[in-house]
Amino acid sequence: MNILIKYFWNLVIGSFIGFIVETLWCMIRWKKIESRKGLIYSPLIPIYGLATFLVSLLKELLNLNNSISYFLLTYLICAIVEYISSIFQEKCFNTKSWDYTGMKGNINGRINMFYLIAWSLIGVLWCNTYEILINAVLKIPFINIITLILFIFLLFDCFISFVAAKRQKERRQRIKAKNTFEEWLDKTYNDKRLKKVYANAVYIR
């Protein structure tokens, strides 16, 4: 059970750090505060959590213990996760939240070899500190109960975020709601609301 809780918090903390990094980058690069969430309700970006989880897991399985290996591992994992996530978003929702087309070092506009260097440097820091962060969380009183409640909430958040974005794609394709649930989605998670949540998502026709 402890190992499951450990990796769950690895995902959550990594997703939250990703949200903070993206928000700060938007403030610095574009001089504005803009939602960079990957989920409707939670201040999380799941692809960051997936990347940090995989990096942490492989670091332990491969028994890596130096910064060079951390850097190379993070570079590879981030490249794969970002590339696949870009394809997933386009196929499922007909949107894209990043596009490196026209920039040096890009591959199909989905990843940028130079940006990956920055993520890998952050990955080195992550590999050297994540156990301290997670062990601190595990010492919180009633952490098992807190974890269970958060897990259930995030399951709901992931589900509603997925179906709301999927239904938005259908609305853009002029597909009418087929049942009361889809009618509820259209009313509760309309285009205006989703635009505020996914402010940098661009629709692809």
Tab-separated table of C-alpha atoms in Angstrom:
chain	number	residue	atom	x	y	z
A	1	MET	CA	0.000	0.000	0.000
A	2	ASN	CA	2.808	2.455	0.883
A	3	ILE	CA	4.379	2.028	-2.542
A	4	LEU	CA	1.052	2.858	-4.227
A	5	ILE	CA	0.628	5.944	-2.073
A	6	LYS	CA	4.212	6.947	-2.814
A	7	TYR	CA	3.764	6.797	-6.579
A	8	PHE	CA	0.338	8.434	-6.405
A	9	TRP	CA	1.862	11.452	-4.668
A	10	ASN	CA	4.721	11.359	-7.146
A	11	LEU	CA	2.147	11.885	-9.897
A	12	VAL	CA	0.292	14.594	-7.982
A	13	ILE	CA	3.370	16.577	-6.954
A	14	GLY	CA	4.883	16.328	-10.439
A	15	SER	CA	1.604	17.498	-11.995
A	16	PHE	CA	1.399	20.425	-9.586
A	17	ILE	CA	5.007	21.467	-10.210
A	18	GLY	CA	4.261	21.371	-13.927
A	19	PHE	CA	1.310	23.693	-13.391
A	20	ILE	CA	3.487	26.127	-11.418
A	21	VAL	CA	6.269	26.051	-14.024
A	22	GLU	CA	3.848	26.622	-16.919
A	23	THR	CA	2.082	29.452	-15.086
A	24	LEU	CA	5.346	31.202	-14.247
A	25	TRP	CA	6.624	30.738	-17.804
A	26	CYS	CA	3.442	32.312	-19.162
A	27	MET	CA	3.841	35.266	-16.794
A	28	ILE	CA	7.505	35.759	-17.758
A	29	ARG	CA	7.216	35.056	-21.493
A	30	TRP	CA	3.835	36.597	-22.278
A	31	LYS	CA	3.471	39.027	-19.352
A	32	LYS	CA	0.048	37.705	-18.369
A	33	ILE	CA	-1.659	35.319	-15.971
A	34	GLU	CA	-3.411	32.560	-17.874
A	35	SER	CA	-4.835	29.180	-16.919
A	36	ARG	CA	-2.455	26.372	-17.787
A	37	LYS	CA	-4.383	23.593	-16.093
A	38	GLY	CA	-4.713	20.188	-17.682
A	39	LEU	CA	-7.865	19.408	-15.685
A	40	ILE	CA	-11.014	21.439	-15.140
A	41	TYR	CA	-10.918	21.621	-11.349
A	42	SER	CA	-7.423	20.715	-10.177
A	43	PRO	CA	-4.315	22.938	-10.570
A	44	LEU	CA	-2.475	20.056	-12.220
A	45	ILE	CA	-0.962	19.201	-15.603
A	46	PRO	CA	-1.080	15.375	-15.813
A	47	ILE	CA	1.598	14.949	-18.499
A	48	TYR	CA	4.146	16.436	-16.105
A	49	GLY	CA	3.026	13.989	-13.441
A	50	LEU	CA	3.322	11.097	-15.876
A	51	ALA	CA	6.839	12.196	-16.843
A	52	THR	CA	8.032	12.596	-13.234
A	53	PHE	CA	6.475	9.248	-12.327
A	54	LEU	CA	8.248	7.435	-15.167
A	55	VAL	CA	11.546	9.173	-14.442
A	56	SER	CA	11.330	8.255	-10.743
A	57	LEU	CA	10.312	4.666	-11.471
A	58	LEU	CA	13.073	4.030	-14.023
A	59	LYS	CA	15.646	5.790	-11.847
A	60	GLU	CA	14.929	3.267	-9.112
A	61	LEU	CA	14.582	0.231	-11.371
A	62	LEU	CA	17.835	1.013	-13.177
A	63	ASN	CA	19.547	2.062	-9.934
A	64	LEU	CA	20.760	5.348	-11.414
A	65	ASN	CA	22.697	7.553	-9.020
A	66	ASN	CA	24.344	10.472	-10.822
A	67	SER	CA	23.244	13.706	-12.463
A	68	ILE	CA	24.331	12.735	-15.980
A	69	SER	CA	22.153	9.637	-15.957
A	70	TYR	CA	19.261	11.676	-14.487
A	71	PHE	CA	19.636	14.233	-17.273
A	72	LEU	CA	19.680	11.646	-20.070
A	73	LEU	CA	16.773	9.690	-18.584
A	74	THR	CA	14.651	12.820	-18.193
A	75	TYR	CA	15.483	13.966	-21.718
A	76	LEU	CA	14.293	10.666	-23.185
A	77	ILE	CA	11.160	10.343	-21.045
A	78	CYS	CA	10.070	13.960	-21.575
A	79	ALA	CA	10.544	13.637	-25.343
A	80	ILE	CA	8.419	10.493	-25.500
A	81	VAL	CA	5.685	11.760	-23.157
A	82	GLU	CA	5.400	15.159	-24.843
A	83	TYR	CA	5.330	13.675	-28.352
A	84	ILE	CA	2.698	11.047	-27.526
A	85	SER	CA	0.622	13.549	-25.516
A	86	SER	CA	0.571	15.914	-28.490
A	87	ILE	CA	-0.758	13.149	-30.750
A	88	PHE	CA	-3.313	12.083	-28.118
A	89	GLN	CA	-4.660	15.615	-27.720
A	90	GLU	CA	-4.983	16.151	-31.463
A	91	LYS	CA	-6.684	12.797	-32.115
A	92	CYS	CA	-9.079	12.971	-29.160
A	93	PHE	CA	-9.985	16.658	-29.030
A	94	ASN	CA	-8.798	18.222	-32.305
A	95	THR	CA	-6.773	20.753	-30.303
A	96	LYS	CA	-3.137	21.473	-29.566
A	97	SER	CA	-1.666	23.339	-26.614
A	98	TRP	CA	1.853	23.691	-28.008
A	99	ASP	CA	3.411	23.814	-31.451
A	100	TYR	CA	7.133	24.199	-32.087
A	101	THR	CA	6.757	24.373	-35.868
A	102	GLY	CA	9.216	26.881	-37.322
A	103	MET	CA	11.561	26.672	-34.333
A	104	LYS	CA	15.015	25.143	-34.597
A	105	GLY	CA	15.309	21.682	-33.123
A	106	ASN	CA	11.637	20.750	-33.461
A	107	ILE	CA	10.333	17.344	-34.502
A	108	ASN	CA	6.983	17.568	-36.296
A	109	GLY	CA	6.187	20.596	-34.149
A	110	ARG	CA	5.492	18.267	-31.218
A	111	ILE	CA	8.776	18.464	-29.307
A	112	ASN	CA	11.749	20.810	-29.298
A	113	MET	CA	15.180	19.335	-28.673
A	114	PHE	CA	16.440	22.559	-27.062
A	115	TYR	CA	13.445	22.984	-24.724
A	116	LEU	CA	14.011	19.410	-23.594
A	117	ILE	CA	17.366	20.486	-22.191
A	118	ALA	CA	15.562	22.817	-19.773
A	119	TRP	CA	13.132	20.069	-18.727
A	120	SER	CA	16.057	17.690	-18.218
A	121	LEU	CA	17.845	20.149	-15.925
A	122	ILE	CA	14.647	20.369	-13.884
A	123	GLY	CA	14.588	16.564	-14.008
A	124	VAL	CA	18.022	16.405	-12.396
A	125	LEU	CA	16.729	18.570	-9.559
A	126	TRP	CA	13.630	16.377	-9.311
A	127	CYS	CA	15.626	13.152	-9.108
A	128	ASN	CA	17.679	14.585	-6.243
A	129	THR	CA	14.714	15.870	-4.221
A	130	TYR	CA	11.509	13.936	-4.933
A	131	GLU	CA	12.075	11.333	-2.224
A	132	ILE	CA	12.427	14.115	0.361
A	133	LEU	CA	9.186	15.718	-0.828
A	134	ILE	CA	7.218	12.480	-0.888
A	135	ASN	CA	8.542	11.265	2.475
A	136	ALA	CA	7.436	14.580	3.970
A	137	VAL	CA	3.944	14.044	2.545
A	138	LEU	CA	3.781	10.476	3.872
A	139	LYS	CA	4.360	11.797	7.406
A	140	ILE	CA	1.202	13.937	7.291
A	141	PRO	CA	-1.425	12.672	9.793
A	142	PHE	CA	-4.221	10.591	8.229
A	143	ILE	CA	-2.358	10.535	4.920
A	144	ASN	CA	-4.074	7.269	3.880
A	145	ILE	CA	-7.511	8.851	4.193
A	146	ILE	CA	-6.374	12.060	2.521
A	147	THR	CA	-4.883	10.055	-0.331
A	148	LEU	CA	-8.086	8.063	-0.836
A	149	ILE	CA	-10.257	11.188	-0.916
A	150	LEU	CA	-7.888	12.948	-3.315
A	151	PHE	CA	-7.675	9.852	-5.518
A	152	ILE	CA	-11.470	9.665	-5.856
A	153	PHE	CA	-11.679	13.399	-6.580
A	154	LEU	CA	-8.968	13.217	-9.242
A	155	LEU	CA	-10.671	10.250	-10.893
A	156	PHE	CA	-13.792	12.386	-11.198
A	157	ASP	CA	-11.782	15.384	-12.409
A	158	CYS	CA	-9.990	13.333	-15.078
A	159	PHE	CA	-13.273	11.816	-16.246
A	160	ILE	CA	-15.228	15.060	-16.431
A	161	SER	CA	-12.304	16.884	-18.054
A	162	PHE	CA	-12.059	14.209	-20.739
A	163	VAL	CA	-15.760	13.953	-21.568
A	164	ALA	CA	-16.225	17.749	-21.499
A	165	ALA	CA	-13.373	18.254	-23.995
A	166	LYS	CA	-14.634	15.362	-26.108
A	167	ARG	CA	-18.125	16.853	-26.172
A	168	GLN	CA	-16.679	20.254	-27.146
A	169	LYS	CA	-15.075	18.582	-30.163
A	170	GLU	CA	-18.480	17.186	-31.143
A	171	ARG	CA	-20.130	20.592	-30.785
A	172	ARG	CA	-17.540	22.052	-33.137
A	173	GLN	CA	-18.414	19.297	-35.600
A	174	ARG	CA	-22.121	20.250	-35.322
A	175	ILE	CA	-23.002	16.970	-33.599
A	176	LYS	CA	-26.076	17.434	-31.410
A	177	ALA	CA	-26.321	16.062	-27.880
A	178	LYS	CA	-27.653	12.509	-27.951
A	179	ASN	CA	-28.786	12.227	-24.317
A	180	THR	CA	-29.416	14.206	-21.129
A	181	PHE	CA	-25.809	13.741	-19.968
A	182	GLU	CA	-24.449	15.375	-23.112
A	183	GLU	CA	-27.029	18.147	-22.787
A	184	TRP	CA	-25.782	18.708	-19.249
A	185	LEU	CA	-22.197	18.818	-20.496
A	186	ASP	CA	-23.145	21.401	-23.122
A	187	LYS	CA	-24.735	23.596	-20.479
A	188	THR	CA	-22.265	23.151	-17.622
A	189	TYR	CA	-19.002	22.999	-19.582
A	190	ASN	CA	-19.744	25.268	-22.508
A	191	ASP	CA	-17.103	26.663	-24.867
A	192	LYS	CA	-16.733	29.880	-22.889
A	193	ARG	CA	-15.939	28.026	-19.677
A	194	LEU	CA	-13.535	25.592	-21.316
A	195	LYS	CA	-11.729	28.463	-23.010
A	196	LYS	CA	-10.950	29.898	-19.581
A	197	VAL	CA	-9.623	26.542	-18.368
A	198	TYR	CA	-7.665	25.616	-21.510
A	199	ALA	CA	-6.731	29.140	-22.563
A	200	ASN	CA	-3.824	28.100	-24.805
A	201	ALA	CA	-5.590	25.204	-26.559
A	202	VAL	CA	-5.973	25.894	-30.288
A	203	TYR	CA	-8.699	24.150	-32.294
A	204	ILE	CA	-7.551	22.193	-35.355
A	205	ARG	CA	-10.155	21.763	-38.076
